[in-house]
Tab-separated table of C-alpha atoms and ligand atoms in Angstrom:
chain	number	residue	atom	x	y	z
A	1	VAL	CA	39.080	42.253	91.968
A	2	LEU	CA	37.839	43.472	88.771
A	3	ILE	CA	39.789	42.556	85.769
A	4	ASN	CA	39.163	43.135	81.906
A	5	ALA	CA	41.042	41.456	78.994
A	6	GLY	CA	41.044	40.771	75.507
A	7	PRO	CA	40.103	42.925	72.565
A	8	THR	CA	36.820	44.655	71.608
A	9	TYR	CA	35.177	44.580	68.216
A	10	GLU	CA	33.257	47.585	66.903
A	11	SER	CA	30.862	46.589	63.799
A	12	ILE	CA	31.588	48.241	60.474
A	13	ASP	CA	28.466	46.197	58.844
A	14	PRO	CA	26.835	43.155	60.165
A	15	VAL	CA	29.825	41.006	58.714
A	16	ARG	CA	33.056	42.964	59.350
A	17	TYR	CA	34.430	44.891	62.513
A	18	ILE	CA	37.420	46.943	63.627
A	19	GLY	CA	39.363	44.646	66.202
A	20	ASN	CA	42.865	44.025	67.323
A	21	HIS	CA	45.183	40.871	67.954
A	22	SER	CA	44.845	40.791	71.822
A	23	SER	CA	44.322	37.047	72.965
A	24	GLY	CA	43.057	38.082	76.672
A	25	LYS	CA	46.078	35.719	77.928
A	26	MET	CA	47.605	38.500	80.000
A	27	GLY	CA	44.392	39.287	82.035
A	28	VAL	CA	43.244	35.760	82.447
A	29	ALA	CA	46.924	35.040	83.817
A	30	ILE	CA	46.201	37.977	86.208
A	31	ALA	CA	42.740	36.708	86.915
A	32	GLU	CA	43.505	33.200	87.947
A	33	ALA	CA	46.477	34.490	90.004
A	34	PHE	CA	44.405	36.741	92.109
A	35	ALA	CA	41.783	33.663	92.315
A	36	GLN	CA	44.674	31.364	93.812
A	37	ARG	CA	45.378	33.927	96.190
A	38	GLY	CA	41.337	33.682	97.454
A	39	SER	CA	40.373	36.955	95.878
A	40	GLU	CA	36.860	36.964	94.340
A	41	VAL	CA	37.520	37.922	90.799
A	42	HIS	CA	35.087	39.343	88.128
A	43	LEU	CA	36.395	39.235	84.778
A	44	VAL	CA	35.042	41.151	81.742
A	45	LEU	CA	36.140	39.468	79.013
A	46	GLY	CA	36.467	40.615	75.225
A	47	PRO	CA	35.550	38.258	71.998
A	48	ASP	CA	37.528	35.454	70.942
A	49	SER	CA	39.872	35.490	74.108
A	50	ILE	CA	40.972	32.593	75.886
A	51	ILE	CA	38.954	31.640	78.750
A	52	PRO	CA	40.400	30.967	82.422
A	53	GLY	CA	40.333	27.523	83.723
A	54	ASP	CA	39.615	28.015	87.297
A	55	SER	CA	35.854	27.823	87.817
A	56	ARG	CA	35.812	30.356	90.484
A	57	ILE	CA	36.406	33.286	88.179
A	58	HIS	CA	33.073	35.112	87.557
A	59	ILE	CA	33.068	35.837	83.800
A	60	THR	CA	31.082	38.489	81.953
A	61	ARG	CA	31.525	38.334	78.341
A	62	VAL	CA	31.141	41.393	76.129
A	63	THR	CA	31.997	42.407	72.276
A	64	THR	CA	32.258	46.048	72.130
A	65	SER	CA	33.891	48.772	73.885
A	66	ASP	CA	30.252	50.274	75.228
A	67	GLU	CA	29.316	46.550	76.397
A	68	MET	CA	32.741	46.198	78.122
A	69	LEU	CA	32.427	49.813	79.809
A	70	ALA	CA	28.812	48.927	80.949
A	71	ALA	CA	29.825	45.615	82.680
A	72	CYS	CA	32.976	47.295	84.068
A	73	ASP	CA	31.142	50.158	85.685
A	74	ALA	CA	28.348	47.514	87.154
A	75	GLN	CA	31.323	46.200	89.280
A	76	PHE	CA	33.727	48.913	89.928
A	77	LYS	CA	31.735	50.005	92.915
A	78	GLN	CA	32.233	46.723	94.860
A	79	VAL	CA	35.829	46.088	94.269
A	80	ASP	CA	39.069	46.938	96.030
A	81	VAL	CA	41.235	46.716	92.534
A	82	ALA	CA	40.755	46.816	89.166
A	83	VAL	CA	43.336	45.868	86.749
A	84	LEU	CA	42.451	46.943	83.296
A	85	ALA	CA	44.096	44.604	80.943
A	86	ALA	CA	42.116	44.902	77.955
A	87	ALA	CA	43.074	46.204	74.692
A	88	VAL	CA	39.960	48.472	74.128
A	89	THR	CA	39.452	49.432	70.428
A	90	ASP	CA	40.360	53.128	70.304
A	91	TYR	CA	37.979	54.222	67.328
A	92	LYS	CA	34.964	52.529	66.236
A	93	PRO	CA	32.671	53.544	63.168
A	94	ALA	CA	30.371	56.497	63.942
A	95	ILE	CA	27.479	54.358	62.312
A	96	ALA	CA	27.465	50.597	61.787
A	97	ALA	CA	25.657	49.682	58.374
A	98	THR	CA	22.863	47.887	58.910
A	99	GLU	CA	23.434	46.027	55.456
A	100	LYS	CA	26.676	44.312	54.103
A	101	ILE	CA	28.767	47.177	52.404
A	102	LYS	CA	29.254	46.423	48.845
A	103	LYS	CA	32.402	46.829	47.159
A	104	SER	CA	31.604	49.332	44.598
A	105	SER	CA	34.285	52.045	44.444
A	106	ASP	CA	38.361	51.529	44.298
A	107	THR	CA	38.543	53.103	47.764
A	108	LEU	CA	36.028	53.143	51.141
A	109	THR	CA	36.365	55.904	53.589
A	110	LEU	CA	35.112	54.860	57.230
A	111	ASN	CA	34.082	57.716	59.400
A	112	LEU	CA	35.745	56.890	62.702
A	113	VAL	CA	34.704	58.011	66.155
A	114	ARG	CA	36.419	57.445	69.914
A	115	THR	CA	35.329	54.709	71.769
A	116	PRO	CA	34.863	55.159	75.562
A	117	ASP	CA	37.745	55.216	77.927
A	118	ILE	CA	36.836	52.666	80.397
A	119	ALA	CA	39.941	53.521	82.496
A	120	ALA	CA	39.335	57.060	82.815
A	121	THR	CA	35.675	56.769	83.150
A	122	LEU	CA	36.621	54.333	86.340
A	123	GLY	CA	39.540	56.642	87.552
A	124	LYS	CA	36.838	59.450	88.163
A	125	GLN	CA	34.788	57.293	89.987
A	126	LYS	CA	37.578	56.089	92.041
A	127	LYS	CA	37.178	56.169	95.842
A	128	ASN	CA	39.817	56.232	98.566
A	129	GLY	CA	41.312	52.611	98.897
A	130	GLN	CA	40.563	51.312	95.693
A	131	ILE	CA	43.185	50.506	93.354
A	132	LEU	CA	43.490	51.144	89.542
A	133	VAL	CA	45.851	49.396	87.502
A	134	GLY	CA	46.479	50.286	83.790
A	135	PHE	CA	48.166	48.342	80.935
A	136	PRO	CA	49.457	50.750	78.094
A	137	LEU	CA	51.082	49.159	75.080
A	138	GLU	CA	53.477	51.854	73.803
A	139	THR	CA	55.695	51.203	70.735
A	140	GLN	CA	57.794	54.710	71.260
A	141	ASN	CA	58.441	56.894	74.324
A	142	GLY	CA	56.674	54.429	76.450
A	143	GLU	CA	57.776	55.633	79.988
A	144	SER	CA	56.877	59.533	79.381
A	145	ASN	CA	53.485	58.397	77.962
A	146	ALA	CA	53.061	55.826	80.430
A	147	ILE	CA	53.772	58.567	83.672
A	148	ASN	CA	50.999	61.046	81.722
A	149	LYS	CA	48.729	58.040	81.531
A	150	LEU	CA	48.805	57.493	85.519
A	151	GLN	CA	47.496	61.108	86.292
A	152	GLU	CA	45.344	61.296	83.406
A	153	LYS	CA	43.369	58.073	84.175
A	154	ASN	CA	44.128	58.450	87.940
A	155	MET	CA	45.961	55.162	88.074
A	156	ASP	CA	47.933	53.847	91.005
A	157	MET	CA	50.041	51.516	89.094
A	158	ILE	CA	50.877	50.852	85.225
A	159	VAL	CA	52.213	47.857	83.808
A	160	LEU	CA	54.226	49.144	80.720
A	161	ASN	CA	54.984	46.861	77.435
A	162	ASN	CA	56.043	47.289	74.289
A	163	PRO	CA	55.157	44.759	71.552
A	164	HIS	CA	58.538	45.488	69.787
A	165	ASP	CA	60.326	43.673	72.609
A	166	GLU	CA	61.332	39.988	71.472
A	167	GLY	CA	58.634	37.769	73.188
A	168	ALA	CA	56.427	40.131	74.645
A	169	GLY	CA	52.890	41.571	73.486
A	170	PHE	CA	49.923	40.017	71.737
A	171	GLY	CA	49.150	36.243	71.610
A	172	HIS	CA	52.619	35.636	73.138
A	173	ASP	CA	53.052	33.146	76.690
A	174	THR	CA	55.674	35.479	77.568
A	175	ASN	CA	55.944	39.152	78.453
A	176	LYS	CA	58.431	41.852	79.466
A	177	VAL	CA	57.014	44.730	81.541
A	178	THR	CA	57.991	47.810	83.722
A	179	PHE	CA	55.848	48.905	86.817
A	180	LEU	CA	55.351	52.624	87.210
A	181	PHE	CA	53.951	54.403	90.148
A	182	PRO	CA	52.622	57.911	90.923
A	183	ASP	CA	55.716	58.616	93.276
A	184	ASN	CA	57.991	58.195	89.915
A	185	LYS	CA	59.414	54.684	91.291
A	186	GLN	CA	59.813	52.124	88.479
A	187	GLU	CA	60.372	48.122	88.514
A	188	LYS	CA	61.788	46.813	85.372
A	189	PHE	CA	61.465	42.705	84.704
A	190	GLU	CA	63.197	40.974	82.343
A	191	LEU	CA	61.076	38.659	79.992
A	192	LYS	CA	59.089	35.831	81.679
A	193	SER	CA	55.928	33.891	81.335
A	194	LYS	CA	52.784	36.055	81.508
A	195	LYS	CA	52.130	33.531	84.357
A	196	ASP	CA	55.006	34.802	86.639
A	197	VAL	CA	54.035	38.350	85.415
A	198	ALA	CA	50.597	37.992	86.775
A	199	HIS	CA	52.309	37.102	90.305
A	200	ASP	CA	54.402	39.918	90.159
A	201	ILE	CA	51.263	41.963	89.439
A	202	VAL	CA	49.516	40.492	92.425
A	203	GLU	CA	52.419	40.959	94.862
A	204	ALA	CA	52.736	44.755	93.860
A	205	VAL	CA	49.065	45.185	94.248
A	206	CYS	CA	48.895	43.568	97.477
A	207	LYS	CA	52.057	46.042	98.481
A	208	ILE	CA	49.898	49.213	97.601
A	209	LEU	CA	47.170	47.891	99.691
A	210	LYS	CA	49.216	47.090	102.665
A	211	ALA	CA	50.548	50.878	102.331
A	212	ASP	CA	47.237	52.307	102.088
A	213	ALA	CA	45.871	50.286	105.140
A	214	LYS	CA	48.730	51.528	107.343
A	215	ASN	CA	47.930	55.487	106.259
B	6	C5P	O1	45.627	55.157	76.241
B	6	C5P	P1	46.061	53.939	76.206
B	6	C5P	O2	44.898	52.970	75.383
B	6	C5P	O3	47.019	53.702	76.080
B	6	C5P	O4	45.957	53.697	77.925
B	6	C5P	C1	45.749	51.822	78.209
B	6	C5P	C2	45.214	51.711	79.282
B	6	C5P	O5	43.646	52.324	79.139
B	6	C5P	C3	44.890	50.007	79.476
B	6	C5P	O6	44.506	50.010	80.801
B	6	C5P	C4	43.556	50.237	78.662
B	6	C5P	O7	42.905	48.690	79.271
B	6	C5P	C5	42.959	51.555	78.938
B	6	C5P	N1	41.765	51.915	77.798
B	6	C5P	C6	40.161	51.736	78.379
B	6	C5P	N2	39.750	52.338	77.356
B	6	C5P	C7	40.123	52.667	76.079
B	6	C5P	C8	41.362	52.921	75.491
B	6	C5P	C9	41.962	52.373	76.643
B	6	C5P	O8	40.099	51.324	79.261
B	6	C5P	N3	39.233	53.175	74.974
């Protein structure tokens, strides 16, 4: 199982970056839940994330979205399941300054370009039997956006969460999620610990694997 987790940081200059508040807690809980079930787990972990306590998990530390893509790409062919829980920074400076940017003018404009979409890249490479799970974080029109993402990124399951829900999202030990599947089935859950959400995800992935094995 391949899991990515945590934020990515994109350099503006040698001392500053664009990032986000992801703690990596949800992805690390998923890695631990799969490891407890006996899976071989490869975790690609962004900067300043929490680190799993389970020594069976193979960890690759990365900083930028390009590094995260390269690390995930290197593992993807060998895995049955990929759970992409990382909060990949969507835009990065077109050019990172080599020297610290001085505060000379009242305003500063940064020219930003899109980062690689790791989920979409892996979705294009996905082979029969491989399961891809995504983690969109939506603050509005969550379900319709999520259904589009299932198709666009060739995913088998989406774990949708909204950081506006109390106790959900970045940094919390709890989360409130809805699972969405390509056949339009949905499963809504109450607020629960990220550890329990992680076990629900493992259960759902096992069901998909079993159904695939029958067909
Ligand atoms: O498009 P959006 O960011 O909402 O999609 C969320 C899903 O796509 C998550 O699983 C996230 O890890 C993944 N993603 C990615 N690379 C990006 C942006 C998002 O893999 N550049």
